[in-house]
Every structure is written in structure tokens, then in C-alpha cells.
Amino acid sequence: DKEFANGVEGSVADIISTPKEYEIAIEMALGGYLQNIVTLNQESAKKCIEYLKKNKFGRASFLPISAVKSNKINGIDKISKEKGFVGVASDLVKYNEKYKEIIVNLLGKTIIVETIEDGINISKKHGSFFKLVTLDGDVIHVGGSITGGSTYKSKSTVALKYEINHLENRLKSMFPNIKDIEVE
């Protein structure tokens, strides 16, 4: 609907891409934020909320580019030297520069580590002031609580996006004369 779409950039999942080796970690780091809707500004978000209310279409969370400010870990130089440190999550995803404040806000205080043991050691040594996520999706939350276990078998939002892009590129290389493929 044009009324709703005006000023909407897409969901967080739409505006980022993630290398395959970080898909699970980034998916777990973002959680429900993957479905948040990025808008150009607060006015666009307000219009979307009014539209949802008027049509009784439910609720959504919006991230206005003009209003969201970044938030990053202090003292990352010391933490980056720790065993198992992979990187700050916001540095491990790709996105258009206009979304930087949003991505750093959502992922700038999240550290990706190799294992849960590495995460626990970093948390003990540097405090529980940031989120740590392992490559296989275990999470050490701010404050120290831990979430983990096996991840679900279905493909994640980030993994599905990666697979769709990969398959589209394969189709284009197989059939270079086809410009657009429509699915009915």
C-alpha cells in the first residue's frame, strides 16, 4: 500500500547482509529487531503507525533514520585481544552507509565470540556491560544471563535472504537474457 510504504526503507533484515559464517550469531544478536521497520524519519514512522491503527493491522516497531543514534562499546581495543574474540557485530555486517546509526545502535554493543567459554571469560574479565554472542548462537546478555542450546532447524531470516540472493545470481548466470523472473 503506497500510503504505508511512503518513507519506509524496509525491515532490518532487508537492509543488512551477513557473511555466511556470521549468520546465526547476527540472527541471535538481533532477535526480534530483524523485523523492525526502518523509516526515513519520525514523521514516516508516525504515518505508518496511524495507518496500522486505522486499518487494525496490528503493531510494528519503527527505526527512524533521522532519530536513532549509534551506541558502541568503549574499550574495545583491550577486549579485541582476548581469546575467541571475533569482532563487534556492527562491524561484521554489510549495509548502506545511510543506515550506520541504526546498525551501530542495534549491534554496536554486541561482541561476537567463537565459543560460550570465550564469552564467559570475556564477560568475567571485562564485566557484563555488553552482549556476547557465539558463532553458533549462544548469548550472554548484559547483566550476565545466558541463553543457549540448539538452534532451530528452519532457515533463519538472514540465511533465507542470503540463499535467495545466491539463487537469483545463479539464475542470472544460467539465463543471461532473462532480466526479470516473475513467480505467479
Coordinates of C-alpha atoms in Angstrom, one line a residue:
D1 CA 0.0 0.0 0.0
K2 CA 1.5 3.3 -1.1
E3 CA 0.1 5.1 2.0
F4 CA 2.0 2.8 4.3
A5 CA 5.1 2.4 2.1
N6 CA 5.9 6.1 1.7
G7 CA 9.1 6.7 3.8
V8 CA 9.6 3.1 4.5
E9 CA 13.1 1.7 3.7
G10 CA 12.4 -1.9 4.7
S11 CA 13.0 -4.2 7.7
V12 CA 16.3 -4.5 9.4
A13 CA 16.7 -7.9 7.7
D14 CA 16.3 -6.2 4.4
I15 CA 18.9 -3.6 4.9
I16 CA 21.8 -5.8 6.1
S17 CA 23.7 -8.6 4.5
T18 CA 25.8 -11.0 6.5
P19 CA 28.7 -13.3 5.6
K20 CA 27.6 -16.9 5.9
E21 CA 29.9 -17.7 8.9
Y22 CA 28.2 -15.0 11.0
E23 CA 24.5 -15.6 10.0
I24 CA 23.5 -17.5 13.2
A25 CA 25.3 -15.1 15.5
I26 CA 23.9 -12.0 13.9
E27 CA 20.4 -13.5 13.8
M28 CA 20.6 -14.3 17.5
A29 CA 22.2 -10.9 18.3
L30 CA 19.3 -9.0 16.6
G31 CA 16.4 -11.3 17.6
G32 CA 13.1 -9.5 17.1
Y33 CA 14.8 -6.4 15.9
L34 CA 15.3 -8.1 12.5
Q35 CA 11.6 -7.4 11.8
N36 CA 11.7 -3.8 12.9
I37 CA 10.9 -1.4 10.1
V38 CA 13.4 1.3 9.1
T39 CA 11.8 4.6 8.1
L40 CA 13.3 7.8 6.7
N41 CA 12.2 9.9 9.7
Q42 CA 9.8 10.1 12.7
E43 CA 7.0 11.5 10.6
S44 CA 7.1 8.5 8.3
A45 CA 7.0 6.2 11.3
K46 CA 4.1 8.2 12.7
K47 CA 2.1 7.8 9.5
C48 CA 2.8 4.1 9.4
I49 CA 1.5 3.7 13.0
E50 CA -1.6 5.8 12.1
Y51 CA -2.1 3.5 9.1
L52 CA -1.8 0.4 11.2
K53 CA -4.3 1.7 13.8
K54 CA -6.8 2.9 11.2
N55 CA -6.8 -0.4 9.4
K56 CA -6.5 -2.6 12.5
F57 CA -3.4 -4.3 11.1
G58 CA -1.6 -4.8 14.4
R59 CA 1.6 -3.3 15.7
A60 CA 5.1 -2.8 14.5
S61 CA 8.3 -1.2 15.7
F62 CA 10.0 1.5 13.7
L63 CA 13.5 2.8 13.5
P64 CA 13.6 6.3 12.0
I65 CA 17.0 7.0 10.3
S66 CA 16.8 10.7 11.4
A67 CA 16.2 9.8 15.1
V68 CA 18.1 6.7 16.0
K69 CA 21.6 7.3 17.3
S70 CA 24.5 4.8 17.5
N71 CA 25.9 3.2 20.6
K72 CA 29.2 1.4 20.6
I73 CA 31.4 -0.4 23.2
N74 CA 34.1 1.6 25.0
G75 CA 37.5 0.0 25.4
I76 CA 37.1 -2.4 22.5
D77 CA 40.9 -2.4 22.0
K78 CA 41.5 -4.4 25.2
I79 CA 38.6 -6.7 24.6
S80 CA 39.7 -7.4 21.0
K81 CA 42.9 -9.0 22.3
E82 CA 41.0 -11.7 24.2
K83 CA 41.0 -15.3 23.1
G84 CA 38.0 -16.2 21.0
F85 CA 37.1 -12.5 20.1
V86 CA 35.7 -12.4 16.5
G87 CA 34.5 -8.8 16.3
V88 CA 31.9 -6.2 17.2
A89 CA 28.7 -7.4 15.5
S90 CA 28.1 -4.0 13.7
D91 CA 31.5 -4.4 12.0
L92 CA 30.6 -7.9 10.7
V93 CA 27.6 -6.9 8.7
K94 CA 27.3 -5.0 5.4
Y95 CA 24.9 -2.2 4.9
N96 CA 24.4 1.1 3.1
E97 CA 26.2 3.9 5.0
K98 CA 22.9 5.8 5.5
Y99 CA 21.8 3.0 7.9
K100 CA 25.0 3.3 10.0
E101 CA 23.4 4.9 13.1
I102 CA 20.7 2.2 13.2
I103 CA 23.1 -0.7 12.7
V104 CA 25.6 0.5 15.3
N105 CA 22.7 1.2 17.7
L106 CA 21.4 -2.4 17.3
L107 CA 24.8 -4.2 17.1
G108 CA 27.5 -1.8 18.3
K109 CA 27.4 -3.2 21.9
T110 CA 27.4 -6.8 20.8
I111 CA 30.6 -8.8 20.6
I112 CA 30.8 -12.0 18.5
V113 CA 33.0 -14.7 20.1
E114 CA 33.9 -18.2 19.0
T115 CA 32.6 -20.2 21.9
I116 CA 30.5 -19.9 25.0
E117 CA 33.6 -20.4 27.1
D118 CA 35.3 -17.5 25.4
G119 CA 32.2 -15.3 26.0
I120 CA 32.1 -16.2 29.7
N121 CA 35.8 -15.5 30.1
I122 CA 35.5 -12.1 28.4
S123 CA 32.4 -11.3 30.4
K124 CA 34.1 -12.1 33.7
K125 CA 37.2 -10.1 32.8
H126 CA 35.5 -7.0 31.4
G127 CA 32.1 -7.0 33.1
S128 CA 28.6 -7.7 31.8
F129 CA 28.1 -4.4 30.2
F130 CA 27.6 -5.7 26.6
K131 CA 26.0 -8.7 24.9
L132 CA 28.2 -11.5 23.7
V133 CA 27.0 -14.0 21.0
T134 CA 28.8 -17.1 20.0
L135 CA 29.2 -18.2 16.3
D136 CA 26.6 -20.9 17.0
G137 CA 24.1 -18.6 18.6
D138 CA 24.5 -18.8 22.4
V139 CA 24.0 -15.4 24.0
I140 CA 25.5 -13.9 27.2
H141 CA 23.2 -10.9 27.9
V142 CA 24.0 -7.6 29.6
G143 CA 23.9 -8.4 33.3
G144 CA 25.1 -12.0 32.9
S145 CA 22.1 -14.1 32.0
I146 CA 22.9 -16.8 29.3
T147 CA 20.6 -18.2 26.6
G148 CA 21.7 -21.2 24.6
G149 CA 21.1 -24.6 23.3
S150 CA 20.4 -26.0 19.8
T151 CA 19.2 -23.6 17.2
Y152 CA 16.1 -24.4 15.2
K153 CA 16.3 -26.4 12.0
S154 CA 14.4 -24.0 9.8
K155 CA 16.4 -21.4 7.9
S156 CA 16.9 -18.0 9.6
T157 CA 15.7 -14.8 8.0
V158 CA 19.3 -13.8 7.3
A159 CA 20.1 -17.2 5.8
L160 CA 17.0 -17.1 3.6
K161 CA 17.9 -13.7 2.3
Y162 CA 21.4 -15.0 1.5
E163 CA 20.1 -18.1 -0.2
I164 CA 17.6 -16.0 -2.3
N165 CA 20.4 -13.7 -3.5
H166 CA 22.6 -16.7 -4.3
L167 CA 19.9 -18.4 -6.3
E168 CA 19.0 -15.2 -8.1
N169 CA 22.6 -14.8 -9.1
R170 CA 22.8 -18.4 -10.3
L171 CA 19.7 -18.0 -12.4
K172 CA 21.0 -14.8 -14.0
S173 CA 24.3 -16.5 -14.9
M174 CA 22.4 -19.5 -16.3
F175 CA 20.0 -17.4 -18.3
P176 CA 21.7 -14.1 -19.0
N177 CA 18.9 -13.0 -21.4
I178 CA 16.3 -13.1 -18.7
K179 CA 16.1 -9.7 -16.9
D180 CA 13.2 -10.3 -14.5
I181 CA 11.7 -13.5 -13.3
E182 CA 8.2 -13.4 -12.1
V183 CA 6.7 -16.1 -9.9
E184 CA 2.9 -16.5 -10.0

